[in-house]
mmCIF file with all atom_site columns, C-alpha atoms in Angstrom:
data_model
loop_
_atom_site.group_PDB
_atom_site.id
_atom_site.type_symbol
_atom_site.label_atom_id
_atom_site.label_alt_id
_atom_site.label_comp_id
_atom_site.label_asym_id
_atom_site.label_entity_id
_atom_site.label_seq_id
_atom_site.pdbx_PDB_ins_code
_atom_site.Cartn_x
_atom_site.Cartn_y
_atom_site.Cartn_z
_atom_site.occupancy
_atom_site.B_iso_or_equiv
_atom_site.pdbx_formal_charge
_atom_site.auth_seq_id
_atom_site.auth_comp_id
_atom_site.auth_asym_id
_atom_site.auth_atom_id
_atom_site.pdbx_PDB_model_num
ATOM 1   C CA . VAL A 1 1   ? 0.000   0.000   0.000   1.00 0.00 ? 1   VAL A CA 1
ATOM 2   C CA . LEU A 1 2   ? 1.677   3.204   -1.193  1.00 0.00 ? 2   LEU A CA 1
ATOM 3   C CA . THR A 1 3   ? 1.007   6.895   -0.815  1.00 0.00 ? 3   THR A CA 1
ATOM 4   C CA . VAL A 1 4   ? 0.947   9.111   -3.887  1.00 0.00 ? 4   VAL A CA 1
ATOM 5   C CA . TYR A 1 5   ? 4.492   10.259  -3.041  1.00 0.00 ? 5   TYR A CA 1
ATOM 6   C CA . GLU A 1 6   ? 5.860   6.716   -2.667  1.00 0.00 ? 6   GLU A CA 1
ATOM 7   C CA . HIS A 1 7   ? 4.117   5.606   -5.858  1.00 0.00 ? 7   HIS A CA 1
ATOM 8   C CA . THR A 1 8   ? 5.728   8.434   -7.841  1.00 0.00 ? 8   THR A CA 1
ATOM 9   C CA . ALA A 1 9   ? 9.231   8.521   -6.273  1.00 0.00 ? 9   ALA A CA 1
ATOM 10  C CA . LYS A 1 10  ? 12.389  7.522   -8.197  1.00 0.00 ? 10  LYS A CA 1
ATOM 11  C CA . GLY A 1 11  ? 16.103  8.265   -7.497  1.00 0.00 ? 11  GLY A CA 1
ATOM 12  C CA . SER A 1 12  ? 18.065  9.376   -4.395  1.00 0.00 ? 12  SER A CA 1
ATOM 13  C CA . ARG A 1 13  ? 16.269  10.868  -1.404  1.00 0.00 ? 13  ARG A CA 1
ATOM 14  C CA . ALA A 1 14  ? 17.019  14.582  -1.972  1.00 0.00 ? 14  ALA A CA 1
ATOM 15  C CA . GLU A 1 15  ? 16.603  14.390  -5.730  1.00 0.00 ? 15  GLU A CA 1
ATOM 16  C CA . LYS A 1 16  ? 13.548  12.253  -5.297  1.00 0.00 ? 16  LYS A CA 1
ATOM 17  C CA . LYS A 1 17  ? 11.699  14.717  -3.059  1.00 0.00 ? 17  LYS A CA 1
ATOM 18  C CA . LYS A 1 18  ? 12.350  17.649  -5.352  1.00 0.00 ? 18  LYS A CA 1
ATOM 19  C CA . ALA A 1 19  ? 11.524  15.748  -8.566  1.00 0.00 ? 19  ALA A CA 1
ATOM 20  C CA . VAL A 1 20  ? 8.366   14.191  -7.134  1.00 0.00 ? 20  VAL A CA 1
ATOM 21  C CA . ASP A 1 21  ? 7.110   17.478  -5.720  1.00 0.00 ? 21  ASP A CA 1
ATOM 22  C CA . GLU A 1 22  ? 7.680   19.173  -9.095  1.00 0.00 ? 22  GLU A CA 1
ATOM 23  C CA . ALA A 1 23  ? 5.859   16.381  -10.945 1.00 0.00 ? 23  ALA A CA 1
ATOM 24  C CA . LEU A 1 24  ? 2.963   16.371  -8.479  1.00 0.00 ? 24  LEU A CA 1
ATOM 25  C CA . GLU A 1 25  ? 2.685   20.149  -8.752  1.00 0.00 ? 25  GLU A CA 1
ATOM 26  C CA . PHE A 1 26  ? 2.768   19.888  -12.571 1.00 0.00 ? 26  PHE A CA 1
ATOM 27  C CA . CYS A 1 27  ? -0.207  17.489  -12.414 1.00 0.00 ? 27  CYS A CA 1
ATOM 28  C CA . GLY A 1 28  ? -2.057  19.388  -9.678  1.00 0.00 ? 28  GLY A CA 1
ATOM 29  C CA . LEU A 1 29  ? -1.621  16.651  -7.069  1.00 0.00 ? 29  LEU A CA 1
ATOM 30  C CA . LEU A 1 30  ? 0.311   18.329  -4.232  1.00 0.00 ? 30  LEU A CA 1
ATOM 31  C CA . GLY A 1 31  ? -2.867  18.374  -2.157  1.00 0.00 ? 31  GLY A CA 1
ATOM 32  C CA . VAL A 1 32  ? -3.101  14.560  -2.188  1.00 0.00 ? 32  VAL A CA 1
ATOM 33  C CA . ARG A 1 33  ? 0.638   13.916  -1.769  1.00 0.00 ? 33  ARG A CA 1
ATOM 34  C CA . ASP A 1 34  ? 0.329   11.876  1.461   1.00 0.00 ? 34  ASP A CA 1
ATOM 35  C CA . GLN A 1 35  ? -2.906  10.040  0.686   1.00 0.00 ? 35  GLN A CA 1
ATOM 36  C CA . LEU A 1 36  ? -3.036  6.355   -0.216  1.00 0.00 ? 36  LEU A CA 1
ATOM 37  C CA . VAL A 1 37  ? -3.342  5.840   -3.962  1.00 0.00 ? 37  VAL A CA 1
ATOM 38  C CA . ARG A 1 38  ? -6.110  3.262   -3.550  1.00 0.00 ? 38  ARG A CA 1
ATOM 39  C CA . THR A 1 39  ? -8.319  5.873   -1.840  1.00 0.00 ? 39  THR A CA 1
ATOM 40  C CA . LEU A 1 40  ? -8.244  8.254   -4.806  1.00 0.00 ? 40  LEU A CA 1
ATOM 41  C CA . PRO A 1 41  ? -10.762 8.445   -7.655  1.00 0.00 ? 41  PRO A CA 1
ATOM 42  C CA . ALA A 1 42  ? -9.827  7.360   -11.191 1.00 0.00 ? 42  ALA A CA 1
ATOM 43  C CA . LYS A 1 43  ? -9.004  10.896  -12.353 1.00 0.00 ? 43  LYS A CA 1
ATOM 44  C CA . GLU A 1 44  ? -6.340  11.400  -9.682  1.00 0.00 ? 44  GLU A CA 1
ATOM 45  C CA . ARG A 1 45  ? -4.905  7.932   -10.338 1.00 0.00 ? 45  ARG A CA 1
ATOM 46  C CA . ARG A 1 46  ? -4.502  8.803   -14.020 1.00 0.00 ? 46  ARG A CA 1
ATOM 47  C CA . PHE A 1 47  ? -2.876  12.083  -13.097 1.00 0.00 ? 47  PHE A CA 1
ATOM 48  C CA . ILE A 1 48  ? -0.483  10.169  -10.807 1.00 0.00 ? 48  ILE A CA 1
ATOM 49  C CA . GLU A 1 49  ? 0.538   8.081   -13.824 1.00 0.00 ? 49  GLU A CA 1
ATOM 50  C CA . MET A 1 50  ? 1.225   11.330  -15.700 1.00 0.00 ? 50  MET A CA 1
ATOM 51  C CA . ALA A 1 51  ? 3.352   12.529  -12.760 1.00 0.00 ? 51  ALA A CA 1
ATOM 52  C CA . ARG A 1 52  ? 5.285   9.251   -12.773 1.00 0.00 ? 52  ARG A CA 1
ATOM 53  C CA . ALA A 1 53  ? 5.884   9.621   -16.512 1.00 0.00 ? 53  ALA A CA 1
ATOM 54  C CA . VAL A 1 54  ? 7.501   13.071  -16.132 1.00 0.00 ? 54  VAL A CA 1
ATOM 55  C CA . VAL A 1 55  ? 9.606   12.508  -12.978 1.00 0.00 ? 55  VAL A CA 1
ATOM 56  C CA . GLY A 1 56  ? 13.263  12.924  -13.904 1.00 0.00 ? 56  GLY A CA 1
ATOM 57  C CA . SER A 1 57  ? 12.702  14.900  -17.111 1.00 0.00 ? 57  SER A CA 1
ATOM 58  C CA . PRO A 1 58  ? 12.507  12.057  -19.654 1.00 0.00 ? 58  PRO A CA 1
ATOM 59  C CA . LYS A 1 59  ? 13.302  12.624  -23.318 1.00 0.00 ? 59  LYS A CA 1
ATOM 60  C CA . VAL A 1 60  ? 10.479  10.362  -24.549 1.00 0.00 ? 60  VAL A CA 1
ATOM 61  C CA . VAL A 1 61  ? 7.073   9.731   -22.960 1.00 0.00 ? 61  VAL A CA 1
ATOM 62  C CA . LEU A 1 62  ? 4.864   6.938   -24.326 1.00 0.00 ? 62  LEU A CA 1
ATOM 63  C CA . LEU A 1 63  ? 1.195   7.139   -23.321 1.00 0.00 ? 63  LEU A CA 1
ATOM 64  C CA . ASP A 1 64  ? -1.072  4.225   -24.197 1.00 0.00 ? 64  ASP A CA 1
ATOM 65  C CA . GLU A 1 65  ? -4.731  5.258   -23.932 1.00 0.00 ? 65  GLU A CA 1
ATOM 66  C CA . PRO A 1 66  ? -4.153  7.502   -20.900 1.00 0.00 ? 66  PRO A CA 1
ATOM 67  C CA . ALA A 1 67  ? -7.773  8.688   -20.766 1.00 0.00 ? 67  ALA A CA 1
ATOM 68  C CA . ALA A 1 68  ? -9.475  5.299   -21.139 1.00 0.00 ? 68  ALA A CA 1
ATOM 69  C CA . GLY A 1 69  ? -12.574 5.231   -18.960 1.00 0.00 ? 69  GLY A CA 1
ATOM 70  C CA . LEU A 1 70  ? -12.487 8.912   -18.025 1.00 0.00 ? 70  LEU A CA 1
ATOM 71  C CA . PRO A 1 71  ? -15.460 11.200  -18.747 1.00 0.00 ? 71  PRO A CA 1
ATOM 72  C CA . ASP A 1 72  ? -15.021 13.984  -21.323 1.00 0.00 ? 72  ASP A CA 1
ATOM 73  C CA . GLU A 1 73  ? -14.455 16.738  -18.739 1.00 0.00 ? 73  GLU A CA 1
ATOM 74  C CA . GLU A 1 74  ? -11.625 14.813  -17.052 1.00 0.00 ? 74  GLU A CA 1
ATOM 75  C CA . THR A 1 75  ? -10.192 13.828  -20.455 1.00 0.00 ? 75  THR A CA 1
ATOM 76  C CA . ASN A 1 76  ? -10.016 17.548  -21.309 1.00 0.00 ? 76  ASN A CA 1
ATOM 77  C CA . GLU A 1 77  ? -8.121  18.219  -18.060 1.00 0.00 ? 77  GLU A CA 1
ATOM 78  C CA . LEU A 1 78  ? -5.738  15.362  -18.882 1.00 0.00 ? 78  LEU A CA 1
ATOM 79  C CA . SER A 1 79  ? -5.167  16.741  -22.388 1.00 0.00 ? 79  SER A CA 1
ATOM 80  C CA . VAL A 1 80  ? -3.930  20.019  -20.873 1.00 0.00 ? 80  VAL A CA 1
ATOM 81  C CA . ILE A 1 81  ? -1.309  18.074  -18.916 1.00 0.00 ? 81  ILE A CA 1
ATOM 82  C CA . ILE A 1 82  ? -0.303  15.991  -21.948 1.00 0.00 ? 82  ILE A CA 1
ATOM 83  C CA . ARG A 1 83  ? 0.087   19.113  -24.117 1.00 0.00 ? 83  ARG A CA 1
ATOM 84  C CA . SER A 1 84  ? 2.293   20.670  -21.411 1.00 0.00 ? 84  SER A CA 1
ATOM 85  C CA . ILE A 1 85  ? 4.754   17.756  -21.144 1.00 0.00 ? 85  ILE A CA 1
ATOM 86  C CA . PRO A 1 86  ? 7.037   18.883  -24.023 1.00 0.00 ? 86  PRO A CA 1
ATOM 87  C CA . GLU A 1 87  ? 7.239   22.411  -22.576 1.00 0.00 ? 87  GLU A CA 1
ATOM 88  C CA . ARG A 1 88  ? 8.041   21.110  -19.084 1.00 0.00 ? 88  ARG A CA 1
ATOM 89  C CA . SER A 1 89  ? 10.672  18.500  -19.890 1.00 0.00 ? 89  SER A CA 1
ATOM 90  C CA . ASP A 1 90  ? 11.475  18.967  -23.585 1.00 0.00 ? 90  ASP A CA 1
ATOM 91  C CA . ALA A 1 91  ? 10.198  15.417  -24.113 1.00 0.00 ? 91  ALA A CA 1
ATOM 92  C CA . THR A 1 92  ? 8.708   13.919  -27.241 1.00 0.00 ? 92  THR A CA 1
ATOM 93  C CA . VAL A 1 93  ? 5.286   12.485  -26.446 1.00 0.00 ? 93  VAL A CA 1
ATOM 94  C CA . PHE A 1 94  ? 3.921   9.430   -28.263 1.00 0.00 ? 94  PHE A CA 1
ATOM 95  C CA . LEU A 1 95  ? 0.185   9.106   -27.694 1.00 0.00 ? 95  LEU A CA 1
ATOM 96  C CA . VAL A 1 96  ? -1.551  5.866   -28.680 1.00 0.00 ? 96  VAL A CA 1
ATOM 97  C CA . ASP A 1 97  ? -5.306  6.294   -28.477 1.00 0.00 ? 97  ASP A CA 1
ATOM 98  C CA . HIS A 1 98  ? -8.639  5.728   -30.228 1.00 0.00 ? 98  HIS A CA 1
ATOM 99  C CA . ASP A 1 99  ? -10.162 8.912   -28.770 1.00 0.00 ? 99  ASP A CA 1
ATOM 100 C CA . MET A 1 100 ? -9.862  11.212  -31.761 1.00 0.00 ? 100 MET A CA 1
ATOM 101 C CA . ALA A 1 101 ? -10.865 14.294  -29.741 1.00 0.00 ? 101 ALA A CA 1
ATOM 102 C CA . LEU A 1 102 ? -7.926  13.664  -27.382 1.00 0.00 ? 102 LEU A CA 1
ATOM 103 C CA . VAL A 1 103 ? -5.561  13.025  -30.293 1.00 0.00 ? 103 VAL A CA 1
ATOM 104 C CA . GLN A 1 104 ? -6.683  16.216  -32.014 1.00 0.00 ? 104 GLN A CA 1
ATOM 105 C CA . ALA A 1 105 ? -6.304  18.220  -28.777 1.00 0.00 ? 105 ALA A CA 1
ATOM 106 C CA . CYS A 1 106 ? -2.808  16.905  -27.992 1.00 0.00 ? 106 CYS A CA 1
ATOM 107 C CA . CYS A 1 107 ? -1.017  16.067  -31.231 1.00 0.00 ? 107 CYS A CA 1
ATOM 108 C CA . GLU A 1 108 ? 0.463   18.266  -33.931 1.00 0.00 ? 108 GLU A CA 1
ATOM 109 C CA . TRP A 1 109 ? 1.478   15.255  -36.044 1.00 0.00 ? 109 TRP A CA 1
ATOM 110 C CA . SER A 1 110 ? -0.342  11.909  -36.291 1.00 0.00 ? 110 SER A CA 1
ATOM 111 C CA . ALA A 1 111 ? 0.031   8.509   -37.877 1.00 0.00 ? 111 ALA A CA 1
ATOM 112 C CA . VAL A 1 112 ? -2.982  6.231   -38.292 1.00 0.00 ? 112 VAL A CA 1
ATOM 113 C CA . LEU A 1 113 ? -2.659  2.448   -38.396 1.00 0.00 ? 113 LEU A CA 1
ATOM 114 C CA . ASP A 1 114 ? -5.294  -0.064  -39.461 1.00 0.00 ? 114 ASP A CA 1
ATOM 115 C CA . PHE A 1 115 ? -4.473  -3.647  -38.487 1.00 0.00 ? 115 PHE A CA 1
ATOM 116 C CA . GLY A 1 116 ? -0.776  -2.717  -38.331 1.00 0.00 ? 116 GLY A CA 1
ATOM 117 C CA . ARG A 1 117 ? -0.752  -1.030  -41.748 1.00 0.00 ? 117 ARG A CA 1
ATOM 118 C CA . LEU A 1 118 ? 0.062   2.688   -42.007 1.00 0.00 ? 118 LEU A CA 1
ATOM 119 C CA . LEU A 1 119 ? -2.953  4.459   -43.525 1.00 0.00 ? 119 LEU A CA 1
ATOM 120 C CA . ALA A 1 120 ? -1.798  8.059   -43.226 1.00 0.00 ? 120 ALA A CA 1
ATOM 121 C CA . SER A 1 121 ? 0.637   10.345  -41.453 1.00 0.00 ? 121 SER A CA 1
ATOM 122 C CA . GLY A 1 122 ? 1.032   14.095  -41.325 1.00 0.00 ? 122 GLY A CA 1
ATOM 123 C CA . PRO A 1 123 ? -0.523  17.080  -39.582 1.00 0.00 ? 123 PRO A CA 1
ATOM 124 C CA . THR A 1 124 ? -3.276  15.765  -37.301 1.00 0.00 ? 124 THR A CA 1
ATOM 125 C CA . GLY A 1 125 ? -6.131  17.785  -38.811 1.00 0.00 ? 125 GLY A CA 1
ATOM 126 C CA . ASP A 1 126 ? -5.290  16.660  -42.345 1.00 0.00 ? 126 ASP A CA 1
ATOM 127 C CA . VAL A 1 127 ? -4.892  13.026  -41.327 1.00 0.00 ? 127 VAL A CA 1
ATOM 128 C CA . LEU A 1 128 ? -8.177  12.895  -39.410 1.00 0.00 ? 128 LEU A CA 1
ATOM 129 C CA . ARG A 1 129 ? -10.068 14.416  -42.365 1.00 0.00 ? 129 ARG A CA 1
ATOM 130 C CA . ALA A 1 130 ? -8.610  11.975  -44.940 1.00 0.00 ? 130 ALA A CA 1
ATOM 131 C CA . PRO A 1 131 ? -11.430 9.939   -46.513 1.00 0.00 ? 131 PRO A CA 1
ATOM 132 C CA . HIS A 1 132 ? -9.589  6.605   -46.252 1.00 0.00 ? 132 HIS A CA 1
ATOM 133 C CA . VAL A 1 133 ? -8.934  7.220   -42.541 1.00 0.00 ? 133 VAL A CA 1
ATOM 134 C CA . LEU A 1 134 ? -12.596 8.091   -41.937 1.00 0.00 ? 134 LEU A CA 1
ATOM 135 C CA . SER A 1 135 ? -13.669 5.015   -43.872 1.00 0.00 ? 135 SER A CA 1
ATOM 136 C CA . ALA A 1 136 ? -11.385 2.754   -41.830 1.00 0.00 ? 136 ALA A CA 1
ATOM 137 C CA . TYR A 1 137 ? -12.560 4.112   -38.492 1.00 0.00 ? 137 TYR A CA 1
ATOM 138 C CA . LEU A 1 138 ? -16.191 5.024   -39.130 1.00 0.00 ? 138 LEU A CA 1
ATOM 139 C CA . GLY A 1 139 ? -17.193 2.711   -41.967 1.00 0.00 ? 139 GLY A CA 1
ATOM 140 C CA . GLU A 1 140 ? -18.218 3.693   -45.478 1.00 0.00 ? 140 GLU A CA 1
ATOM 141 C CA . ALA A 1 141 ? -21.899 4.271   -44.662 1.00 0.00 ? 141 ALA A CA 1
ATOM 142 C CA . GLU A 1 142 ? -21.074 6.765   -41.899 1.00 0.00 ? 142 GLU A CA 1
ATOM 143 C CA . VAL A 1 143 ? -18.576 8.624   -44.122 1.00 0.00 ? 143 VAL A CA 1
ATOM 144 C CA . CYS A 1 144 ? -21.194 8.872   -46.875 1.00 0.00 ? 144 CYS A CA 1
ATOM 145 C CA . ARG A 1 145 ? -23.766 10.169  -44.377 1.00 0.00 ? 145 ARG A CA 1
ATOM 146 C CA . ARG A 1 146 ? -21.369 12.803  -43.027 1.00 0.00 ? 146 ARG A CA 1
ATOM 147 C CA . VAL A 1 147 ? -20.183 13.980  -46.437 1.00 0.00 ? 147 VAL A CA 1
ATOM 148 C CA . THR A 1 148 ? -23.424 13.942  -48.440 1.00 0.00 ? 148 THR A CA 1
ATOM 149 C CA . GLY A 1 149 ? -26.136 13.672  -45.823 1.00 0.00 ? 149 GLY A CA 1
ATOM 150 C CA . ALA A 1 150 ? -27.407 10.530  -47.584 1.00 0.00 ? 150 ALA A CA 1
ATOM 151 C CA . THR A 1 151 ? -27.035 6.975   -46.467 1.00 0.00 ? 151 THR A CA 1
ATOM 152 C CA . ALA A 1 152 ? -25.131 4.388   -48.414 1.00 0.00 ? 152 ALA A CA 1
ATOM 153 C CA . PRO A 1 153 ? -25.888 0.718   -48.216 1.00 0.00 ? 153 PRO A CA 1
ATOM 154 C CA . ALA A 1 154 ? -23.912 -0.658  -45.308 1.00 0.00 ? 154 ALA A CA 1
ATOM 155 C CA . ARG A 1 155 ? -21.209 -2.963  -46.563 1.00 0.00 ? 155 ARG A CA 1
ATOM 156 C CA . PRO A 1 156 ? -19.460 -4.708  -43.719 1.00 0.00 ? 156 PRO A CA 1
ATOM 157 C CA . ARG A 1 157 ? -15.704 -4.709  -43.823 1.00 0.00 ? 157 ARG A CA 1
ATOM 158 C CA . ARG A 1 158 ? -14.373 -8.146  -44.551 1.00 0.00 ? 158 ARG A CA 1
ATOM 159 C CA . ARG A 1 159 ? -12.515 -9.532  -41.594 1.00 0.00 ? 159 ARG A CA 1
ATOM 160 C CA . ARG A 1 160 ? -10.123 -12.406 -42.017 1.00 0.00 ? 160 ARG A CA 1
ATOM 161 C CA . ARG A 1 161 ? -11.747 -15.473 -40.547 1.00 0.00 ? 161 ARG A CA 1
ATOM 162 C CA . VAL A 1 162 ? -9.803  -18.274 -38.960 1.00 0.00 ? 162 VAL A CA 1
ATOM 163 C CA . ALA A 1 163 ? -10.848 -20.547 -41.817 1.00 0.00 ? 163 ALA A CA 1
ATOM 164 C CA . ASP A 1 164 ? -9.285  -18.080 -44.312 1.00 0.00 ? 164 ASP A CA 1
ATOM 165 C CA . ALA A 1 165 ? -5.947  -18.122 -42.521 1.00 0.00 ? 165 ALA A CA 1
ATOM 166 C CA . PRO A 1 166 ? -3.260  -20.525 -43.659 1.00 0.00 ? 166 PRO A CA 1
ATOM 167 C CA . GLN A 1 167 ? -3.659  -23.678 -41.590 1.00 0.00 ? 167 GLN A CA 1
ATOM 168 C CA . PRO A 1 168 ? -0.835  -25.832 -40.295 1.00 0.00 ? 168 PRO A CA 1
ATOM 169 C CA . ARG A 1 169 ? -1.097  -29.393 -41.496 1.00 0.00 ? 169 ARG A CA 1
ATOM 170 C CA . VAL A 1 170 ? -1.755  -32.378 -39.272 1.00 0.00 ? 170 VAL A CA 1
ATOM 171 C CA . PRO A 1 171 ? 0.732   -35.211 -39.865 1.00 0.00 ? 171 PRO A CA 1
ATOM 172 C CA . SER A 1 172 ? -0.764  -38.180 -41.656 1.00 0.00 ? 172 SER A CA 1
ATOM 173 C CA . GLN A 1 173 ? -1.709  -41.169 -39.573 1.00 0.00 ? 173 GLN A CA 1
ATOM 174 C CA . ARG A 1 174 ? -1.552  -44.690 -41.017 1.00 0.00 ? 174 ARG A CA 1
ATOM 175 C CA . GLY A 1 175 ? -1.485  -43.555 -44.625 1.00 0.00 ? 175 GLY A CA 1
ATOM 176 C CA . ARG A 1 176 ? -4.439  -41.121 -44.364 1.00 0.00 ? 176 ARG A CA 1
ATOM 177 C CA . PRO A 1 177 ? -3.972  -37.889 -46.312 1.00 0.00 ? 177 PRO A CA 1
ATOM 178 C CA . ARG A 1 178 ? -2.960  -34.774 -44.420 1.00 0.00 ? 178 ARG A CA 1
ATOM 179 C CA . ARG A 1 179 ? -5.529  -32.021 -43.955 1.00 0.00 ? 179 ARG A CA 1
ATOM 180 C CA . PRO A 1 180 ? -5.644  -28.599 -42.247 1.00 0.00 ? 180 PRO A CA 1
ATOM 181 C CA . ILE A 1 181 ? -6.280  -28.610 -38.487 1.00 0.00 ? 181 ILE A CA 1
ATOM 182 C CA . ALA A 1 182 ? -9.630  -26.811 -38.907 1.00 0.00 ? 182 ALA A CA 1
ATOM 183 C CA . GLN A 1 183 ? -10.876 -29.630 -41.150 1.00 0.00 ? 183 GLN A CA 1
ATOM 184 C CA . HIS A 1 184 ? -9.377  -32.235 -38.847 1.00 0.00 ? 184 HIS A CA 1
ATOM 185 C CA . LEU A 1 185 ? -11.238 -30.830 -35.844 1.00 0.00 ? 185 LEU A CA 1
ATOM 186 C CA . ALA A 1 186 ? -14.463 -30.424 -37.811 1.00 0.00 ? 186 ALA A CA 1
ATOM 187 C CA . ALA A 1 187 ? -14.281 -34.086 -38.877 1.00 0.00 ? 187 ALA A CA 1
ATOM 188 C CA . ARG A 1 188 ? -14.102 -35.320 -35.271 1.00 0.00 ? 188 ARG A CA 1
ATOM 189 C CA . PRO A 1 189 ? -17.470 -36.330 -33.806 1.00 0.00 ? 189 PRO A CA 1
ATOM 190 C CA . ARG A 1 190 ? -18.777 -34.082 -31.049 1.00 0.00 ? 190 ARG A CA 1
ATOM 191 C CA . ALA A 1 191 ? -19.793 -35.327 -27.627 1.00 0.00 ? 191 ALA A CA 1
ATOM 192 C CA . GLY A 1 192 ? -23.098 -37.145 -27.858 1.00 0.00 ? 192 GLY A CA 1
ATOM 193 C CA . GLN A 1 193 ? -22.711 -37.809 -31.602 1.00 0.00 ? 193 GLN A CA 1
ATOM 194 C CA . ARG A 1 194 ? -20.624 -40.960 -31.345 1.00 0.00 ? 194 ARG A CA 1
#
């Protein structure tokens, strides 16, 4: 069980106190410095994670969905802190998130991936307005509705099914031909069908 201070502290004692106090002040948490982390609401816990990320003036800060589960008002407060990180510690911030409002509020430059494939990169506003990015994230029907006001027939995106994936082969047994595992399992009788 740790206090906010103990949860955030890194380094030697004197350096630690100064660095932690600066980070807690940066995130607006000096008032809860000696409270137990488990007693704090979600917003303060997220802000503690921000304080931990900036203790010691890092050069790179990676944030993976830092506002997940927070309401819009608290997400807006968190975005102010995220935008201030480069000014405070001269760090480069990498933000990975699906919340496009947060990305737009915090990022000057963005890259969008779809199933690990780079769709677009560039200034955030341009990237988020790109039709192929909108189509990937909203679906074609929603893009059509937003652009023209009309509705297009919904065409579901094709997802790769397990059956479409290359299947490893099962070794042959007693001269029987080899077949993919999916077929092998499908050919086995189920319980109660024997």
